[in-house]
Coordinates of C-alpha atoms in Angstrom, one line a residue:
M1 CA 45.8 87.9 122.7
A2 CA 46.4 90.5 120.0
E3 CA 49.6 90.3 118.0
S4 CA 52.4 92.2 119.8
E5 CA 53.6 95.5 118.2
V6 CA 56.7 97.4 118.9
I7 CA 56.3 101.1 119.6
G8 CA 59.5 102.9 120.7
D9 CA 60.7 101.0 123.7
S10 CA 57.2 99.5 124.6
Y11 CA 55.3 96.5 123.4
H12 CA 51.5 96.8 123.0
M13 CA 50.2 93.3 123.9
G14 CA 46.4 93.5 123.9
K15 CA 45.4 95.8 126.8
R16 CA 48.8 95.5 128.4
V17 CA 51.8 97.7 127.7
V18 CA 55.1 96.0 128.5
V19 CA 57.9 98.6 128.7
V20 CA 61.4 97.3 127.9
P21 CA 64.6 99.3 128.0
G22 CA 65.9 100.8 124.8
M23 CA 69.4 100.2 123.4
E24 CA 70.7 103.6 124.6
N25 CA 69.5 102.9 128.2
V26 CA 71.2 99.5 128.3
R27 CA 74.4 100.8 126.7
A28 CA 74.5 103.6 129.3
A29 CA 74.0 101.1 132.1
F30 CA 77.3 99.4 131.1
Q31 CA 79.2 102.7 131.2
T32 CA 79.6 102.5 135.0
L33 CA 83.2 103.2 135.7
K34 CA 83.5 105.0 139.1
W35 CA 86.3 107.0 140.6
P36 CA 88.2 104.0 142.0
D37 CA 88.3 102.6 138.5
Y38 CA 89.8 105.8 137.2
M39 CA 92.2 105.9 140.1
I40 CA 93.6 102.4 139.3
C41 CA 94.1 103.4 135.7
A42 CA 95.8 106.5 136.7
L43 CA 98.0 104.7 139.2
T44 CA 99.1 102.2 136.5
L45 CA 100.3 105.1 134.3
L46 CA 101.9 106.8 137.3
C47 CA 103.8 103.7 138.3
S48 CA 105.1 103.3 134.7
V49 CA 106.5 106.8 134.9
I50 CA 108.0 106.2 138.3
I51 CA 109.8 103.0 137.2
G52 CA 111.2 104.8 134.2
V53 CA 112.5 107.7 136.3
Y54 CA 113.9 105.4 138.9
V55 CA 115.8 103.2 136.4
S56 CA 117.2 106.3 134.6
F57 CA 118.4 107.8 137.9
F58 CA 120.3 104.7 139.1
Y59 CA 121.4 103.5 135.6
T60 CA 123.3 105.8 133.4
P61 CA 124.4 104.4 130.0
V62 CA 127.5 105.9 128.6
T63 CA 127.1 104.8 124.9
A64 CA 124.2 104.0 122.6
K65 CA 125.0 100.3 122.8
E66 CA 124.6 100.4 126.6
Y67 CA 121.3 102.3 126.2
F68 CA 119.9 99.6 123.8
L69 CA 121.3 96.5 125.6
G70 CA 121.3 97.5 129.3
K71 CA 125.1 96.7 129.6
K72 CA 124.2 93.0 128.9
K73 CA 123.5 92.5 132.6
L74 CA 119.8 91.7 132.5
K75 CA 118.2 88.6 134.2
I76 CA 116.2 85.7 132.7
I77 CA 112.9 86.2 134.5
P78 CA 112.5 90.0 133.9
V79 CA 113.5 89.6 130.2
G80 CA 111.2 86.6 129.7
L81 CA 108.2 88.4 131.2
S82 CA 109.1 91.5 129.2
I83 CA 109.1 89.7 125.9
C84 CA 105.8 88.1 126.6
A85 CA 104.2 91.4 127.8
S86 CA 105.3 93.2 124.6
F87 CA 104.2 90.3 122.4
I88 CA 100.7 89.9 124.0
S89 CA 99.8 93.6 123.7
G90 CA 96.3 95.0 124.5
F91 CA 95.3 94.0 121.0
L92 CA 95.8 90.2 121.5
M93 CA 94.2 90.5 125.0
I94 CA 91.0 91.5 123.2
K95 CA 91.4 89.6 120.0
I96 CA 91.8 86.1 121.5
P97 CA 88.6 86.2 123.7
T98 CA 86.7 87.8 120.8
D99 CA 87.8 85.2 118.3
T100 CA 86.9 82.4 120.7
Y101 CA 83.4 83.9 121.2
L102 CA 82.9 84.1 117.4
Y103 CA 84.8 81.2 115.9
G104 CA 85.8 78.8 118.6
I105 CA 89.1 77.6 120.0
Q106 CA 90.9 76.6 116.8
H107 CA 93.5 79.4 117.4
V108 CA 94.7 77.5 120.5
Y109 CA 96.5 75.1 118.3
L110 CA 98.9 77.9 117.4
I111 CA 100.6 77.0 120.6
I112 CA 102.1 74.0 118.7
G113 CA 103.5 76.5 116.2
S114 CA 105.0 78.6 119.0
I115 CA 106.8 75.6 120.5
A116 CA 108.1 74.6 117.0
M117 CA 109.4 78.2 116.6
T118 CA 111.3 78.0 119.9
L119 CA 113.0 74.8 118.9
V120 CA 114.0 76.3 115.5
M121 CA 115.1 79.6 117.0
N122 CA 117.3 78.0 119.7
H123 CA 119.1 75.7 117.3
I124 CA 119.4 77.9 114.2
F125 CA 118.9 81.7 114.8
L126 CA 119.8 82.4 118.4
P127 CA 123.3 80.8 118.4
V128 CA 124.3 82.8 115.4
L129 CA 122.9 86.2 116.2
Y130 CA 123.8 86.2 119.9
R131 CA 127.5 85.2 119.4
L132 CA 128.1 88.1 116.9
N133 CA 127.7 90.7 119.7
L134 CA 125.1 92.7 117.7
T135 CA 123.0 95.6 118.8
S136 CA 120.7 95.4 115.7
V137 CA 119.9 92.1 114.2
Y138 CA 120.2 93.7 110.7
E139 CA 123.9 94.1 111.3
Y140 CA 124.0 90.4 110.5
L141 CA 123.0 91.0 106.9
E142 CA 125.9 93.3 106.4
K143 CA 128.4 90.9 107.9
R144 CA 127.0 88.1 105.8
F145 CA 126.3 90.0 102.6
D146 CA 126.5 93.8 102.3
K147 CA 125.1 97.2 103.4
K148 CA 122.3 97.2 100.8
L149 CA 120.7 94.1 102.3
R150 CA 121.2 95.5 105.8
L151 CA 119.4 98.6 104.8
F152 CA 116.7 96.6 102.9
G153 CA 115.9 94.5 106.0
A154 CA 115.9 97.5 108.4
V155 CA 113.5 99.5 106.2
L156 CA 111.1 96.6 105.9
Y157 CA 111.1 96.3 109.7
I158 CA 110.5 100.1 110.3
I159 CA 107.6 100.2 107.9
Y160 CA 106.0 97.2 109.5
M161 CA 106.4 98.5 113.0
L162 CA 105.2 102.0 112.2
S163 CA 102.0 100.4 110.9
W164 CA 101.6 98.2 114.0
L165 CA 102.0 100.8 116.7
P166 CA 98.8 102.8 115.9
L167 CA 96.8 99.6 116.0
T168 CA 97.8 98.9 119.6
I169 CA 96.9 102.4 120.7
C170 CA 93.6 102.4 118.9
I171 CA 92.5 99.1 120.5
A172 CA 93.4 100.3 124.0
S173 CA 91.8 103.7 123.5
A174 CA 88.6 102.3 121.9
T175 CA 88.2 99.8 124.8
F176 CA 88.4 102.5 127.4
V177 CA 86.1 104.8 125.5
S178 CA 83.5 102.0 125.1
V179 CA 82.9 101.9 128.8
T180 CA 83.2 105.6 129.6
E181 CA 82.0 108.9 128.2
L182 CA 85.6 110.1 127.5
N183 CA 86.6 111.1 123.9
I184 CA 89.2 108.8 122.2
N185 CA 91.1 112.0 121.2
F186 CA 91.9 112.6 124.9
V187 CA 92.9 109.0 125.8
T188 CA 95.3 108.4 122.9
P189 CA 97.7 111.4 123.5
V190 CA 97.9 110.6 127.2
L191 CA 99.0 107.0 126.6
C192 CA 101.5 108.0 123.9
T193 CA 103.0 110.8 126.0
I194 CA 103.6 108.6 129.0
C195 CA 105.1 105.8 126.9
I196 CA 107.5 108.2 125.1
F197 CA 108.6 109.7 128.3
Y198 CA 109.8 106.6 130.2
T199 CA 111.1 104.8 127.1
S200 CA 113.3 107.6 126.0
L201 CA 114.4 108.3 129.5
G202 CA 115.6 104.9 130.7
G203 CA 116.2 102.9 127.5
L204 CA 115.9 99.2 127.4
K205 CA 116.3 98.7 131.1
A206 CA 113.3 101.0 131.8
V207 CA 111.3 99.1 129.2
I208 CA 112.2 95.7 130.8
W209 CA 111.1 96.7 134.4
T210 CA 108.0 98.5 133.4
D211 CA 107.0 95.4 131.4
V212 CA 107.4 93.3 134.5
F213 CA 105.1 95.6 136.3
H214 CA 102.6 95.5 133.4
M215 CA 102.8 91.7 133.3
V216 CA 101.6 91.5 136.9
I217 CA 98.7 93.7 136.0
I218 CA 97.8 91.6 132.9
F219 CA 97.8 88.4 134.9
A220 CA 95.8 89.9 137.7
S221 CA 93.1 91.3 135.4
L222 CA 92.8 88.0 133.4
I223 CA 92.5 85.9 136.6
L224 CA 90.0 88.3 138.1
I225 CA 87.6 88.3 135.1
T226 CA 87.8 84.6 134.5
V227 CA 87.2 83.7 138.2
K228 CA 84.4 86.2 138.6
G229 CA 82.8 85.2 135.3
T230 CA 82.9 81.5 136.3
L231 CA 81.2 82.2 139.6
D232 CA 78.5 84.3 138.0
I233 CA 77.5 81.6 135.6
G234 CA 77.6 79.0 138.4
H235 CA 79.7 76.1 137.5
I236 CA 82.5 75.3 135.0
D237 CA 80.5 72.3 133.7
V238 CA 77.7 74.7 132.5
I239 CA 80.3 76.8 130.7
V240 CA 81.9 73.8 129.0
D241 CA 78.5 72.3 128.1
R242 CA 77.2 75.4 126.4
N243 CA 80.4 75.8 124.3
L244 CA 80.4 72.1 123.4
Q245 CA 76.8 72.4 122.1
S246 CA 77.7 75.4 120.0
G247 CA 80.8 73.7 118.6
R248 CA 83.2 76.2 120.0
I249 CA 85.2 73.6 121.9
E250 CA 86.4 71.1 119.3
G251 CA 89.4 69.1 118.1
P252 CA 91.9 70.4 115.6
N253 CA 90.6 71.1 112.1
L254 CA 92.4 68.8 109.7
N255 CA 91.0 70.4 106.5
L256 CA 93.6 71.1 103.9
N257 CA 91.8 74.2 102.6
L258 CA 94.4 77.1 102.4
S259 CA 91.7 79.7 102.9
E260 CA 90.7 78.6 106.4
T261 CA 92.4 80.7 109.0
N262 CA 92.9 78.1 111.7
T263 CA 93.6 74.5 110.7
L264 CA 96.1 72.2 112.3
W265 CA 98.5 72.6 109.3
T266 CA 98.1 76.4 109.4
S267 CA 98.8 76.4 113.1
V268 CA 101.9 74.2 112.9
F269 CA 103.6 75.2 109.7
G270 CA 102.2 78.7 109.0
G271 CA 102.2 79.5 112.7
C272 CA 105.9 78.4 113.1
M273 CA 106.9 80.8 110.3
Y274 CA 104.7 83.6 111.6
Y275 CA 106.3 83.3 115.1
L276 CA 109.8 83.1 113.5
F277 CA 109.1 86.4 111.8
V278 CA 107.8 88.2 114.9
S279 CA 110.3 86.7 117.3
A280 CA 113.5 85.3 115.8
I281 CA 114.4 88.1 113.4
N282 CA 112.4 91.0 114.8
Q283 CA 114.5 93.6 116.6
N284 CA 111.9 94.3 119.3
V285 CA 112.2 90.7 120.6
M286 CA 115.8 89.7 119.6
Q287 CA 117.2 92.9 121.2
K288 CA 116.1 91.6 124.6
Y289 CA 117.8 88.2 124.0
L290 CA 121.0 90.1 123.0
A291 CA 120.9 92.0 126.3
L292 CA 121.4 88.8 128.4
P293 CA 124.8 87.8 129.7
S294 CA 125.1 84.5 127.9
L295 CA 123.6 82.4 125.2
K296 CA 122.6 79.8 127.8
D297 CA 120.5 82.5 129.5
A298 CA 119.0 83.5 126.2
I299 CA 117.8 80.0 125.5
K300 CA 116.3 79.6 128.9
T301 CA 114.5 82.9 128.5
S302 CA 113.0 81.8 125.2
W303 CA 111.4 78.8 126.9
L304 CA 110.1 81.0 129.7
F305 CA 108.6 83.3 127.1
V306 CA 106.8 80.6 125.2
F307 CA 105.5 79.0 128.5
T308 CA 104.1 82.4 129.6
L309 CA 102.7 83.0 126.1
C310 CA 100.9 79.7 126.2
L311 CA 99.5 80.4 129.7
I312 CA 98.1 83.8 128.7
T313 CA 96.7 82.4 125.5
M314 CA 94.8 79.7 127.5
L315 CA 93.6 82.3 130.0
C316 CA 92.3 84.6 127.2
T317 CA 90.7 81.6 125.4
Y318 CA 88.9 80.5 128.6
C319 CA 87.7 84.1 128.9
G320 CA 86.2 83.9 125.5
I321 CA 84.5 80.6 126.4
I322 CA 83.0 82.3 129.5
I323 CA 81.8 85.2 127.4
Y324 CA 79.8 82.9 125.2
A325 CA 78.3 81.1 128.1
M326 CA 77.2 84.5 129.5
F327 CA 75.7 85.8 126.2
H328 CA 74.7 82.5 124.6
Q329 CA 71.1 83.5 124.3
C330 CA 71.5 87.2 123.7
D331 CA 74.4 88.1 121.3
P332 CA 75.4 91.8 121.9
L333 CA 76.8 92.1 118.3
T334 CA 73.5 91.2 116.7
T335 CA 71.6 93.6 118.9
K336 CA 74.3 96.2 118.4
L337 CA 74.7 96.6 122.2
A338 CA 78.4 96.2 121.3
A339 CA 79.0 98.6 118.3
E340 CA 81.9 96.4 117.1
K341 CA 83.4 93.0 117.9
N342 CA 86.3 94.4 119.8
Q343 CA 83.9 95.8 122.4
V344 CA 82.4 92.4 123.4
L345 CA 85.1 91.8 126.1
A346 CA 84.7 95.2 127.6
L347 CA 80.9 94.7 127.7
F348 CA 81.4 91.3 129.5
V349 CA 83.8 92.9 132.0
M350 CA 81.4 95.7 132.9
K351 CA 78.6 93.1 133.3
V352 CA 80.5 90.9 135.8
L353 CA 82.7 93.5 137.6
S354 CA 80.6 96.7 137.7
E355 CA 79.3 96.0 141.2
Y356 CA 82.8 96.1 142.6
S357 CA 84.4 99.5 142.6
G358 CA 87.9 99.5 141.1
M359 CA 87.7 96.0 139.5
S360 CA 86.6 97.2 136.1
G361 CA 89.5 99.7 136.3
L362 CA 91.9 96.8 136.9
F363 CA 90.8 95.3 133.6
I364 CA 91.3 98.5 131.7
A365 CA 94.7 98.8 133.4
G366 CA 95.5 95.3 132.1
I367 CA 94.7 96.4 128.5
W368 CA 96.7 99.6 128.9
S369 CA 99.6 97.6 130.4
G370 CA 99.7 95.3 127.3
T371 CA 99.6 98.4 125.1
L372 CA 102.3 100.3 126.9
S373 CA 104.6 97.2 126.9
S374 CA 104.2 96.7 123.2
W375 CA 104.6 100.4 122.5
A376 CA 107.7 100.9 124.6
T377 CA 109.4 97.8 123.2
V378 CA 108.7 98.7 119.6
L379 CA 109.7 102.4 120.1
N380 CA 113.0 101.4 121.7
S381 CA 113.8 98.8 119.0
V382 CA 112.8 101.0 116.1
T383 CA 115.1 103.7 117.6
A384 CA 117.9 101.1 117.7
V385 CA 117.4 100.2 114.1
V386 CA 117.3 103.9 113.0
V387 CA 120.5 104.7 115.0
E388 CA 122.4 101.5 114.3
D389 CA 121.3 100.6 110.8
I390 CA 120.3 103.9 109.1
Y391 CA 122.5 106.5 110.8
T392 CA 125.7 104.4 110.9
I393 CA 125.4 103.4 107.2
F394 CA 125.2 107.0 106.0
S395 CA 127.5 108.5 108.6
T396 CA 131.3 108.8 108.2
T397 CA 131.9 109.2 112.0
Q398 CA 132.1 106.6 114.7
F399 CA 128.8 107.1 116.4
R400 CA 128.1 104.4 118.9
E401 CA 131.0 105.0 121.2
K402 CA 130.6 108.7 121.5
Q403 CA 129.0 110.0 124.7
W404 CA 126.9 112.5 122.8
S405 CA 125.3 109.6 121.1
I406 CA 123.0 109.1 124.1
L407 CA 121.5 112.5 123.6
L408 CA 120.9 111.9 119.9
T409 CA 119.5 108.5 120.6
K410 CA 117.0 109.9 123.1
F411 CA 116.1 112.6 120.7
T412 CA 115.5 110.0 118.0
S413 CA 113.3 108.0 120.3
I414 CA 111.2 111.1 121.1
V415 CA 110.8 112.0 117.4
L416 CA 109.7 108.5 116.4
G417 CA 107.3 108.4 119.4
I418 CA 105.7 111.7 118.2
I419 CA 105.4 110.3 114.7
C420 CA 103.7 107.2 115.9
A421 CA 101.4 109.2 118.2
C422 CA 100.3 111.3 115.2
L423 CA 99.5 108.2 113.2
A424 CA 97.5 106.8 116.1
Y425 CA 95.8 110.2 116.7
T426 CA 94.7 110.7 113.1
V427 CA 93.6 107.1 112.4
N428 CA 91.1 106.1 115.0
N429 CA 89.2 103.4 113.1
V430 CA 90.4 100.1 114.4
D431 CA 89.3 98.1 111.4
T432 CA 91.1 100.4 109.0
V433 CA 94.4 100.2 111.0
L434 CA 94.1 96.4 111.3
K435 CA 93.6 96.1 107.6
I436 CA 96.6 98.2 106.8
N437 CA 98.8 96.4 109.3
S438 CA 97.7 93.0 107.9
I439 CA 98.6 94.1 104.4
I440 CA 102.1 95.3 105.4
F441 CA 102.7 92.2 107.5
S442 CA 101.7 89.9 104.6
V443 CA 103.9 91.8 102.2
T444 CA 107.0 92.2 104.3
G445 CA 107.1 89.2 106.6
G446 CA 108.2 86.5 104.1
P447 CA 110.9 88.6 102.4
S448 CA 112.4 89.7 105.7
L449 CA 112.6 86.2 107.1
G450 CA 113.9 84.9 103.7
L451 CA 117.0 87.1 103.9
F452 CA 118.1 85.6 107.2
I453 CA 117.2 82.0 106.3
M454 CA 119.3 82.3 103.1
G455 CA 122.2 83.8 105.0
I456 CA 122.2 81.4 108.0
M457 CA 121.4 78.2 106.3
F458 CA 122.8 78.4 102.7
P459 CA 126.5 79.3 102.6
W460 CA 126.9 78.9 98.9
I461 CA 124.3 81.5 97.9
N462 CA 125.6 84.8 96.6
T463 CA 124.7 88.4 97.6
K464 CA 123.0 89.2 94.3
G465 CA 120.8 86.1 94.5
V466 CA 119.7 87.0 98.0
F467 CA 118.9 90.6 97.1
I468 CA 117.0 89.7 93.9
G469 CA 115.2 87.0 95.8
G470 CA 114.1 89.4 98.6
I471 CA 112.9 92.0 96.1
S472 CA 111.1 89.4 94.0
S473 CA 109.4 88.0 97.1
L474 CA 108.3 91.5 98.1
C475 CA 106.8 92.3 94.7
F476 CA 105.1 88.9 94.5
M477 CA 103.5 89.2 97.9
A478 CA 102.4 92.8 97.1
W479 CA 100.8 91.5 93.9
L480 CA 99.1 88.7 95.8
I481 CA 97.7 90.8 98.6
F482 CA 96.3 93.5 96.3
N483 CA 94.7 91.0 94.1
T484 CA 93.2 89.4 97.1
L485 CA 91.7 92.8 98.2
A486 CA 90.4 93.4 94.7
G487 CA 88.6 90.0 94.6
N488 CA 85.8 88.6 96.6
N489 CA 86.1 88.7 100.4
F490 CA 85.4 85.3 101.9
T491 CA 84.7 85.8 105.6
S492 CA 85.1 83.1 108.2
P493 CA 81.7 81.7 109.3
T494 CA 80.9 82.4 112.9
K495 CA 79.6 79.8 115.3
S496 CA 75.9 79.9 116.3
L497 CA 74.7 83.3 117.8
T498 CA 71.1 83.8 119.1
T499 CA 69.0 86.6 120.6
T500 CA 66.1 84.6 121.8
E501 CA 66.4 85.7 125.5
C502 CA 67.3 89.4 125.1
R503 CA 65.5 91.6 127.6
Y504 CA 65.7 94.9 125.8
H505 CA 64.4 96.4 122.5
F506 CA 66.7 96.3 119.5
V507 CA 66.7 96.2 115.8
P508 CA 68.4 93.0 114.6
Q509 CA 71.6 93.6 112.7
Q510 CA 73.7 91.4 110.5
I511 CA 77.2 91.0 112.0
F512 CA 79.2 90.0 108.9
T513 CA 78.6 89.9 105.2
D514 CA 77.7 86.6 103.7
Q515 CA 80.3 84.7 101.7
T516 CA 80.3 85.8 98.1
N517 CA 80.8 82.2 97.0
T518 CA 77.4 80.8 98.1
S519 CA 78.3 77.3 97.2
G520 CA 81.0 77.2 99.9
V521 CA 83.4 75.5 97.5
L522 CA 86.4 77.6 96.3
T523 CA 88.2 77.0 93.1
L524 CA 92.0 76.5 93.3
G525 CA 92.6 80.1 92.2
E526 CA 90.1 81.5 94.7
E527 CA 91.6 79.4 97.4
F528 CA 95.1 80.7 96.6
F529 CA 94.1 84.3 96.6
Q530 CA 92.1 83.9 99.9
M531 CA 94.7 81.9 101.8
S532 CA 95.1 82.5 105.5
Y533 CA 97.4 85.3 106.5
L534 CA 99.4 82.7 108.5
W535 CA 100.6 81.1 105.2
H536 CA 102.0 84.4 103.9
P537 CA 105.4 84.4 105.7
L538 CA 106.0 80.8 104.5
L539 CA 105.0 81.6 100.9
G540 CA 107.2 84.7 101.0
V541 CA 110.2 82.7 102.2
L542 CA 109.7 80.1 99.5
I543 CA 109.6 82.7 96.8
S544 CA 112.7 84.5 98.0
V545 CA 114.7 81.2 98.4
L546 CA 113.6 79.8 95.0
V547 CA 114.5 83.0 93.2
G548 CA 117.7 83.4 95.1
F549 CA 118.8 79.9 94.1
S550 CA 117.8 80.5 90.5
I551 CA 120.0 83.6 90.4
N552 CA 122.8 81.7 92.1
L553 CA 122.8 79.1 89.3
L554 CA 123.4 81.9 86.7
L555 CA 126.2 83.5 88.6
D556 CA 129.3 82.3 90.4
S557 CA 128.6 80.7 93.7
P558 CA 130.9 81.6 96.6
D559 CA 132.9 78.8 98.2
P560 CA 131.2 77.8 101.5
R561 CA 134.6 77.6 103.0
D562 CA 135.1 81.4 102.4
V563 CA 132.1 82.2 104.6
D564 CA 132.8 83.1 108.2
P565 CA 131.6 80.1 110.2
R566 CA 130.2 82.3 112.9
L567 CA 127.6 83.5 110.4
L568 CA 126.2 80.0 109.8
A569 CA 123.8 77.8 111.7
P570 CA 125.6 75.2 113.9
F571 CA 124.3 72.2 112.0
V572 CA 125.3 73.8 108.6
K573 CA 128.9 74.2 109.7
K574 CA 129.2 70.5 110.3
Y575 CA 128.7 69.7 106.6
I576 CA 131.3 72.2 105.3
K577 CA 134.6 70.4 104.6
P578 CA 137.5 72.6 106.0
R579 CA 140.4 73.7 103.8
E580 CA 143.4 71.5 103.9
F581 CA 145.5 74.6 104.8
P582 CA 144.0 77.4 106.9
N583 CA 145.5 80.1 104.6
E584 CA 144.7 78.3 101.3
P585 CA 143.2 80.8 98.9
G586 CA 140.2 80.1 96.9
D587 CA 141.7 81.0 93.5
G588 CA 142.5 77.5 92.2
I589 CA 146.3 77.6 92.7
I590 CA 147.9 74.2 92.6
Y591 CA 150.5 73.6 95.2
A592 CA 153.8 72.0 94.1
F593 CA 154.3 69.7 97.1
D594 CA 152.7 66.8 98.7
S595 CA 150.9 67.7 101.9
S596 CA 151.2 64.2 103.2
K597 CA 155.0 64.5 103.6
K598 CA 156.7 66.3 106.4
V599 CA 158.5 69.5 105.6
T600 CA 162.3 69.2 106.2
N601 CA 165.2 71.5 106.1
D602 CA 166.9 69.3 103.5
V603 CA 167.6 71.5 100.5
S604 CA 167.3 68.5 98.1
S605 CA 163.7 68.1 99.1
L606 CA 163.0 71.6 97.7
E607 CA 164.7 71.1 94.3
C608 CA 161.5 70.2 92.6
M609 CA 160.1 73.6 93.6
Q610 CA 163.0 75.6 92.0
P611 CA 162.2 77.2 88.7
N612 CA 163.8 75.7 85.6
N613 CA 166.0 78.4 84.1
S614 CA 167.5 76.2 81.4

């Protein structure tokens, strides 16, 4: 038989011509959304609007505080589901299966870090922040230190969140466009407009109840694709066996290399700090805890949140395992059937669900639900920070208790939503937005968390030390990240990917660039500059605390007994010896009487206290 030769989409094999489908034909075959799919997507958006209108009709907040906290009458289950829905986002619903397909299940061990975070938050952060009756968590920084630190923390939060919102919208829009012929410039404004509408209309309560609805859609979509994918492959043993052979299912990585993204140590220690930053001190999560009737309810809600988060993480990971079992001999990234890695999940869904009208639409609705939940939560929380932390600092009027504050609050929400929509609309490249967000997270995460840790856990540290520590940490992390970008990019090696059984014509493509350091061994300096992003919050905290303590040694330290005990962690208060007298000043005055003796009305007992005029 003569040697085969590729001509267009045909193979000349001797006297036979074997016609195989071309890439465009195969890609077009996967774009099979039908009108029931579009109908389910449209109904998801419509229901979100209806819930927002319904809540705003039956619930009318009088002040900005009621608008942001729902009158503190929310329930455990809705709030717990809402926190999880906003935390997962459409981005993580795509990222976790994709990372499993490419790198294996090491990210699952982040669950340990999330549980550790919950323990720390419930015993250190939540008891302090909840009992202060806050609206914005950054109010704590003013109560503990001063307005400058409150403004500093609020600005870092706003910058980070404004970089994160376009990412969620880009992911959701790109996923929908990858399986349809619609333009991304049409999808993005529609999602943004709907989210802005119901968020500004109903406040936090509308966000909570739309999140509950979205959580139902998310669970339904994940269960649907995992069950159908398992049935298509045939048996769960086949799925497990294929992933075991490729090394995707494996035990925890005990390597001490800082540059590896997912090791056991990264997941436990780095993951705990990462989750503390995105949960314990982030307004978008803590605001929902503050809206509950009691601290006991808030603690229960935190455990419901972490349980639901672990459940969805496992579902998304199993989905990634199924994807590999489905494509284990024909990788769509190498063939470029999937233009980028974020489209692998959408490709898998269209393959297993396209024969059932409406089912693919349910998956798209799940991605949109995660996106809308994240968007609504962040939009509401950023509005709260702007109103409570920015406006009130520079305003001379009492704002929050005025009835007209509701109108200004809603107007602020709409303006911020439009700004975020413009950012998402102008930046449609997912990789670019992801890179920008990762940089801002790495730079701001540690300094922000360090401010709260120094305030809650170290009563003897002074305000100047905290401020200089936070600024120093911010500058150091910016220097580190930009030096990392300027250096060599060490990419994480993927697991085995093959194309031996592909049934269509393609030009092989390299998925990722090779590691610049071909030896595979990093020097200590290279390892430091290429450390996993999960280590960045921990490093930022250490820098801010070390600098803060150094400054504290050079200046006068405040007396821990002068700090309001409500501003300190419960276990810290136990080690602060109370003053002998409640009104004893901290200016070093020596009292001219013995506290061990009872005070009497006998004049002679006071003679020693009379001034000597002789």
